[in-house]
Amino acid sequence: MRRLNMADAKAVAELSAQFGSFGRLLGAELDGLTEDQLDWSSDRYEWAGWSIRNNVSHMASLMIRWPLLRMGPVLFPDGKPVLDEQNLLMESKYDRRLDDDVYWDAPVLQDKLSQALAMTQDILARDSSEGVLDLEATVDFGGSFERHPEMYPGEVRKGDGDPPLWHVKVGAVMRHMYYELVTHLFNVQRLKRAQGLQSSVSIPEVGYWMLPEWDRSEP
């Protein structure tokens, strides 16, 4: 699997452009879907437990919560709100998604994701002058950093505690978020195919979905 190299300024610019174009890729997949198609799920496949709408909500949530909540102390130390409805966006009773009771309609979810993608591009643009990608924050969630440390050499350190804390650089978080986006876009495509619909775009061959052990089964 190709790994994005954040030590290269050209690669940073490339990643920023990829964040910038992701909304178009997702929009092409969502275009014309009915409410029933957005909400279709199945227990037949493990990857179909979340609907397309759920996947999009998760994309928006992770793009908001990682920079603002987990990395916020180093990225935005003054604590001033960066996004409209910021507190509401970060508070949800739903697992790893925005609040379904507030953010449900697909265009609304896409809009919140677009705002988060723009925020991420702004963070990447700060690297040349501020070196933000080398900033490190301590988080209580290992997740993919713990499962796939080989993807983040020199950017993730396991700390003390039970469960342990993790010391994570902003550069690793940037790649993690993009890998997540692409992987959930792959899920969106599979959910469409499971409903007899065709996918609309080619997905970049980076991210967790390209790992050898990843379940890439089709309906």
Tab-separated table of C-alpha atoms in Angstrom:
chain	number	residue	atom	x	y	z
A	1	MET	CA	0.000	0.000	0.000
A	2	ARG	CA	1.340	3.427	-0.910
A	3	ARG	CA	1.889	5.600	2.158
A	4	LEU	CA	1.660	9.379	1.975
A	5	ASN	CA	4.993	10.964	2.944
A	6	MET	CA	4.353	14.108	4.953
A	7	ALA	CA	8.050	15.032	5.111
A	8	ASP	CA	7.882	16.223	1.506
A	9	ALA	CA	6.400	19.688	0.911
A	10	LYS	CA	5.034	18.508	-2.441
A	11	ALA	CA	3.273	15.634	-0.699
A	12	VAL	CA	1.716	18.061	1.783
A	13	ALA	CA	0.411	20.152	-1.118
A	14	GLU	CA	-0.861	16.987	-2.794
A	15	LEU	CA	-2.715	15.915	0.343
A	16	SER	CA	-4.275	19.372	0.636
A	17	ALA	CA	-5.491	19.079	-2.946
A	18	GLN	CA	-6.892	15.631	-2.205
A	19	PHE	CA	-8.857	16.985	0.732
A	20	GLY	CA	-10.032	19.752	-1.577
A	21	SER	CA	-11.305	17.345	-4.218
A	22	PHE	CA	-12.855	14.803	-1.858
A	23	GLY	CA	-16.181	16.611	-1.657
A	24	ARG	CA	-16.552	16.271	-5.427
A	25	LEU	CA	-15.852	12.520	-5.289
A	26	LEU	CA	-18.385	11.987	-2.534
A	27	GLY	CA	-20.923	14.270	-4.194
A	28	ALA	CA	-20.726	12.231	-7.393
A	29	GLU	CA	-21.532	9.063	-5.441
A	30	LEU	CA	-24.443	10.651	-3.584
A	31	ASP	CA	-25.967	12.426	-6.560
A	32	GLY	CA	-29.495	11.232	-7.279
A	33	LEU	CA	-29.772	8.784	-4.379
A	34	THR	CA	-33.200	8.452	-2.789
A	35	GLU	CA	-33.792	8.559	0.955
A	36	ASP	CA	-34.326	4.792	0.960
A	37	GLN	CA	-31.035	4.246	-0.852
A	38	LEU	CA	-29.209	6.532	1.572
A	39	ASP	CA	-30.620	4.598	4.528
A	40	TRP	CA	-30.246	1.037	3.242
A	41	SER	CA	-28.277	-1.271	5.537
A	42	SER	CA	-28.000	-5.015	5.999
A	43	ASP	CA	-26.738	-7.555	8.497
A	44	ARG	CA	-25.691	-9.788	5.614
A	45	TYR	CA	-22.314	-8.052	5.371
A	46	GLU	CA	-20.257	-6.660	8.238
A	47	TRP	CA	-19.493	-3.531	6.218
A	48	ALA	CA	-23.219	-2.905	5.573
A	49	GLY	CA	-24.203	-2.282	9.186
A	50	TRP	CA	-23.927	1.446	8.573
A	51	SER	CA	-25.983	3.040	5.799
A	52	ILE	CA	-24.562	5.473	3.258
A	53	ARG	CA	-25.966	8.320	5.363
A	54	ASN	CA	-24.244	6.918	8.458
A	55	ASN	CA	-20.935	6.720	6.603
A	56	VAL	CA	-21.201	10.342	5.469
A	57	SER	CA	-22.075	11.455	8.994
A	58	HIS	CA	-19.022	9.601	10.292
A	59	MET	CA	-16.806	11.297	7.706
A	60	ALA	CA	-17.996	14.713	8.842
A	61	SER	CA	-17.657	13.807	12.509
A	62	LEU	CA	-14.086	12.517	12.298
A	63	MET	CA	-12.978	15.531	10.242
A	64	ILE	CA	-14.342	17.821	12.953
A	65	ARG	CA	-13.502	15.936	16.140
A	66	TRP	CA	-9.893	15.032	15.364
A	67	PRO	CA	-8.602	18.568	14.633
A	68	LEU	CA	-10.833	20.429	17.088
A	69	LEU	CA	-11.261	18.045	20.001
A	70	ARG	CA	-8.268	15.716	20.073
A	71	MET	CA	-5.663	18.011	18.461
A	72	GLY	CA	-7.336	21.290	19.393
A	73	PRO	CA	-4.944	22.164	22.252
A	74	VAL	CA	-1.991	22.351	19.840
A	75	LEU	CA	-3.757	23.486	16.665
A	76	PHE	CA	-6.070	26.095	18.213
A	77	PRO	CA	-4.595	26.901	21.642
A	78	ASP	CA	-6.649	30.081	22.084
A	79	GLY	CA	-9.802	27.957	22.268
A	80	LYS	CA	-11.786	30.245	19.966
A	81	PRO	CA	-14.480	28.543	17.841
A	82	VAL	CA	-13.315	27.679	14.346
A	83	LEU	CA	-16.601	26.419	12.872
A	84	ASP	CA	-20.197	27.545	13.180
A	85	GLU	CA	-22.130	25.387	15.671
A	86	GLN	CA	-18.786	23.964	16.801
A	87	ASN	CA	-19.895	22.709	20.216
A	88	LEU	CA	-23.043	21.158	18.774
A	89	LEU	CA	-21.034	19.440	16.051
A	90	MET	CA	-18.680	17.853	18.578
A	91	GLU	CA	-21.402	16.693	20.962
A	92	SER	CA	-23.373	13.657	19.827
A	93	LYS	CA	-25.110	10.757	21.505
A	94	TYR	CA	-24.513	8.649	18.404
A	95	ASP	CA	-21.432	6.480	17.994
A	96	ARG	CA	-18.757	8.217	15.884
A	97	ARG	CA	-21.329	10.264	13.971
A	98	LEU	CA	-22.826	13.705	14.113
A	99	ASP	CA	-26.076	13.972	16.025
A	100	ASP	CA	-28.690	12.279	13.820
A	101	ASP	CA	-31.411	14.377	15.438
A	102	VAL	CA	-29.748	17.590	14.248
A	103	TYR	CA	-27.672	16.664	11.191
A	104	TRP	CA	-29.627	14.195	9.089
A	105	ASP	CA	-30.302	15.467	5.576
A	106	ALA	CA	-27.558	14.479	3.142
A	107	PRO	CA	-26.949	18.051	1.874
A	108	VAL	CA	-26.498	19.222	5.471
A	109	LEU	CA	-23.995	16.452	6.177
A	110	GLN	CA	-22.134	17.292	2.976
A	111	ASP	CA	-22.024	20.958	3.948
A	112	LYS	CA	-20.554	20.194	7.377
A	113	LEU	CA	-17.995	17.894	5.789
A	114	SER	CA	-17.092	20.620	3.283
A	115	GLN	CA	-16.489	23.078	6.120
A	116	ALA	CA	-14.269	20.543	7.881
A	117	LEU	CA	-12.321	19.817	4.695
A	118	ALA	CA	-11.671	23.533	4.218
A	119	MET	CA	-10.491	23.782	7.834
A	120	THR	CA	-8.084	20.906	7.214
A	121	GLN	CA	-6.673	22.624	4.146
A	122	ASP	CA	-6.119	25.752	6.245
A	123	ILE	CA	-4.191	23.681	8.796
A	124	LEU	CA	-1.992	22.165	6.078
A	125	ALA	CA	-1.344	25.630	4.641
A	126	ARG	CA	0.057	26.706	8.010
A	127	ASP	CA	2.786	24.060	7.952
A	128	SER	CA	5.321	25.959	5.838
A	129	SER	CA	5.361	28.901	8.263
A	130	GLU	CA	4.443	27.272	11.578
A	131	GLY	CA	5.519	23.647	11.233
A	132	VAL	CA	2.149	22.474	12.542
A	133	LEU	CA	2.528	18.928	11.209
A	134	ASP	CA	5.288	18.260	13.754
A	135	LEU	CA	3.176	19.442	16.684
A	136	GLU	CA	2.261	16.637	19.053
A	137	ALA	CA	-0.805	16.096	21.213
A	138	THR	CA	-1.658	13.421	23.752
A	139	VAL	CA	-4.848	11.472	23.088
A	140	ASP	CA	-6.591	8.623	24.878
A	141	PHE	CA	-7.429	6.752	21.687
A	142	GLY	CA	-4.911	4.514	19.890
A	143	GLY	CA	-7.221	3.026	17.270
A	144	SER	CA	-5.566	2.790	13.879
A	145	PHE	CA	-2.322	4.193	15.280
A	146	GLU	CA	-2.099	1.180	17.570
A	147	ARG	CA	-3.230	-1.330	14.943
A	148	HIS	CA	-1.064	-0.003	12.100
A	149	PRO	CA	1.966	1.812	13.571
A	150	GLU	CA	3.982	0.974	10.443
A	151	MET	CA	1.898	3.562	8.587
A	152	TYR	CA	3.048	6.361	10.900
A	153	PRO	CA	6.791	5.857	11.557
A	154	GLY	CA	8.216	8.409	13.972
A	155	GLU	CA	4.861	10.153	14.416
A	156	VAL	CA	3.115	8.065	17.071
A	157	ARG	CA	4.381	7.059	20.524
A	158	LYS	CA	2.651	4.847	23.046
A	159	GLY	CA	2.595	6.441	26.476
A	160	ASP	CA	1.861	5.287	29.979
A	161	GLY	CA	-1.414	4.366	31.593
A	162	ASP	CA	-3.951	1.580	31.410
A	163	PRO	CA	-5.387	2.054	28.885
A	164	PRO	CA	-2.322	3.879	27.550
A	165	LEU	CA	-2.226	7.429	26.296
A	166	TRP	CA	-0.875	8.085	22.821
A	167	HIS	CA	1.392	10.902	21.667
A	168	VAL	CA	0.429	11.700	18.088
A	169	LYS	CA	1.773	14.269	15.639
A	170	VAL	CA	-0.582	16.388	13.573
A	171	GLY	CA	0.923	14.968	10.368
A	172	ALA	CA	-0.184	11.473	11.358
A	173	VAL	CA	-3.686	12.739	12.088
A	174	MET	CA	-3.895	14.422	8.683
A	175	ARG	CA	-3.075	11.159	6.930
A	176	HIS	CA	-5.337	9.149	9.235
A	177	MET	CA	-8.285	11.375	8.378
A	178	TYR	CA	-7.697	11.073	4.644
A	179	TYR	CA	-7.250	7.304	4.889
A	180	GLU	CA	-10.565	7.142	6.760
A	181	LEU	CA	-12.352	9.278	4.174
A	182	VAL	CA	-11.201	7.133	1.269
A	183	THR	CA	-12.048	3.912	3.110
A	184	HIS	CA	-15.572	5.088	3.909
A	185	LEU	CA	-16.007	6.248	0.322
A	186	PHE	CA	-15.209	2.659	-0.664
A	187	ASN	CA	-17.940	1.546	1.742
A	188	VAL	CA	-20.378	3.986	0.141
A	189	GLN	CA	-19.629	2.434	-3.232
A	190	ARG	CA	-20.142	-1.099	-1.903
A	191	LEU	CA	-23.437	-0.083	-0.336
A	192	LYS	CA	-24.546	1.246	-3.708
A	193	ARG	CA	-23.494	-1.923	-5.494
A	194	ALA	CA	-25.379	-3.994	-2.915
A	195	GLN	CA	-28.504	-2.107	-4.006
A	196	GLY	CA	-27.865	-2.734	-7.692
A	197	LEU	CA	-26.441	0.753	-8.277
A	198	GLN	CA	-23.217	1.613	-10.074
A	199	SER	CA	-20.382	3.525	-8.449
A	200	SER	CA	-19.474	6.815	-10.068
A	201	VAL	CA	-15.789	7.552	-9.400
A	202	SER	CA	-12.419	5.848	-9.082
A	203	ILE	CA	-11.100	5.794	-5.519
A	204	PRO	CA	-7.478	6.687	-4.693
A	205	GLU	CA	-5.576	3.532	-3.804
A	206	VAL	CA	-4.455	4.729	-0.388
A	207	GLY	CA	-5.932	4.227	3.032
A	208	TYR	CA	-6.949	1.417	5.284
A	209	TRP	CA	-9.076	-0.252	2.634
A	210	MET	CA	-5.856	-1.122	0.756
A	211	LEU	CA	-4.312	-3.067	3.655
A	212	PRO	CA	-3.823	-6.766	2.781
A	213	GLU	CA	-6.020	-7.909	5.657
A	214	TRP	CA	-8.857	-5.471	4.947
A	215	ASP	CA	-12.254	-6.938	4.087
A	216	ARG	CA	-12.819	-5.830	0.503
A	217	SER	CA	-15.601	-8.325	-0.116
A	218	GLU	CA	-18.330	-7.371	-2.544
A	219	PRO	CA	-22.093	-8.035	-2.456
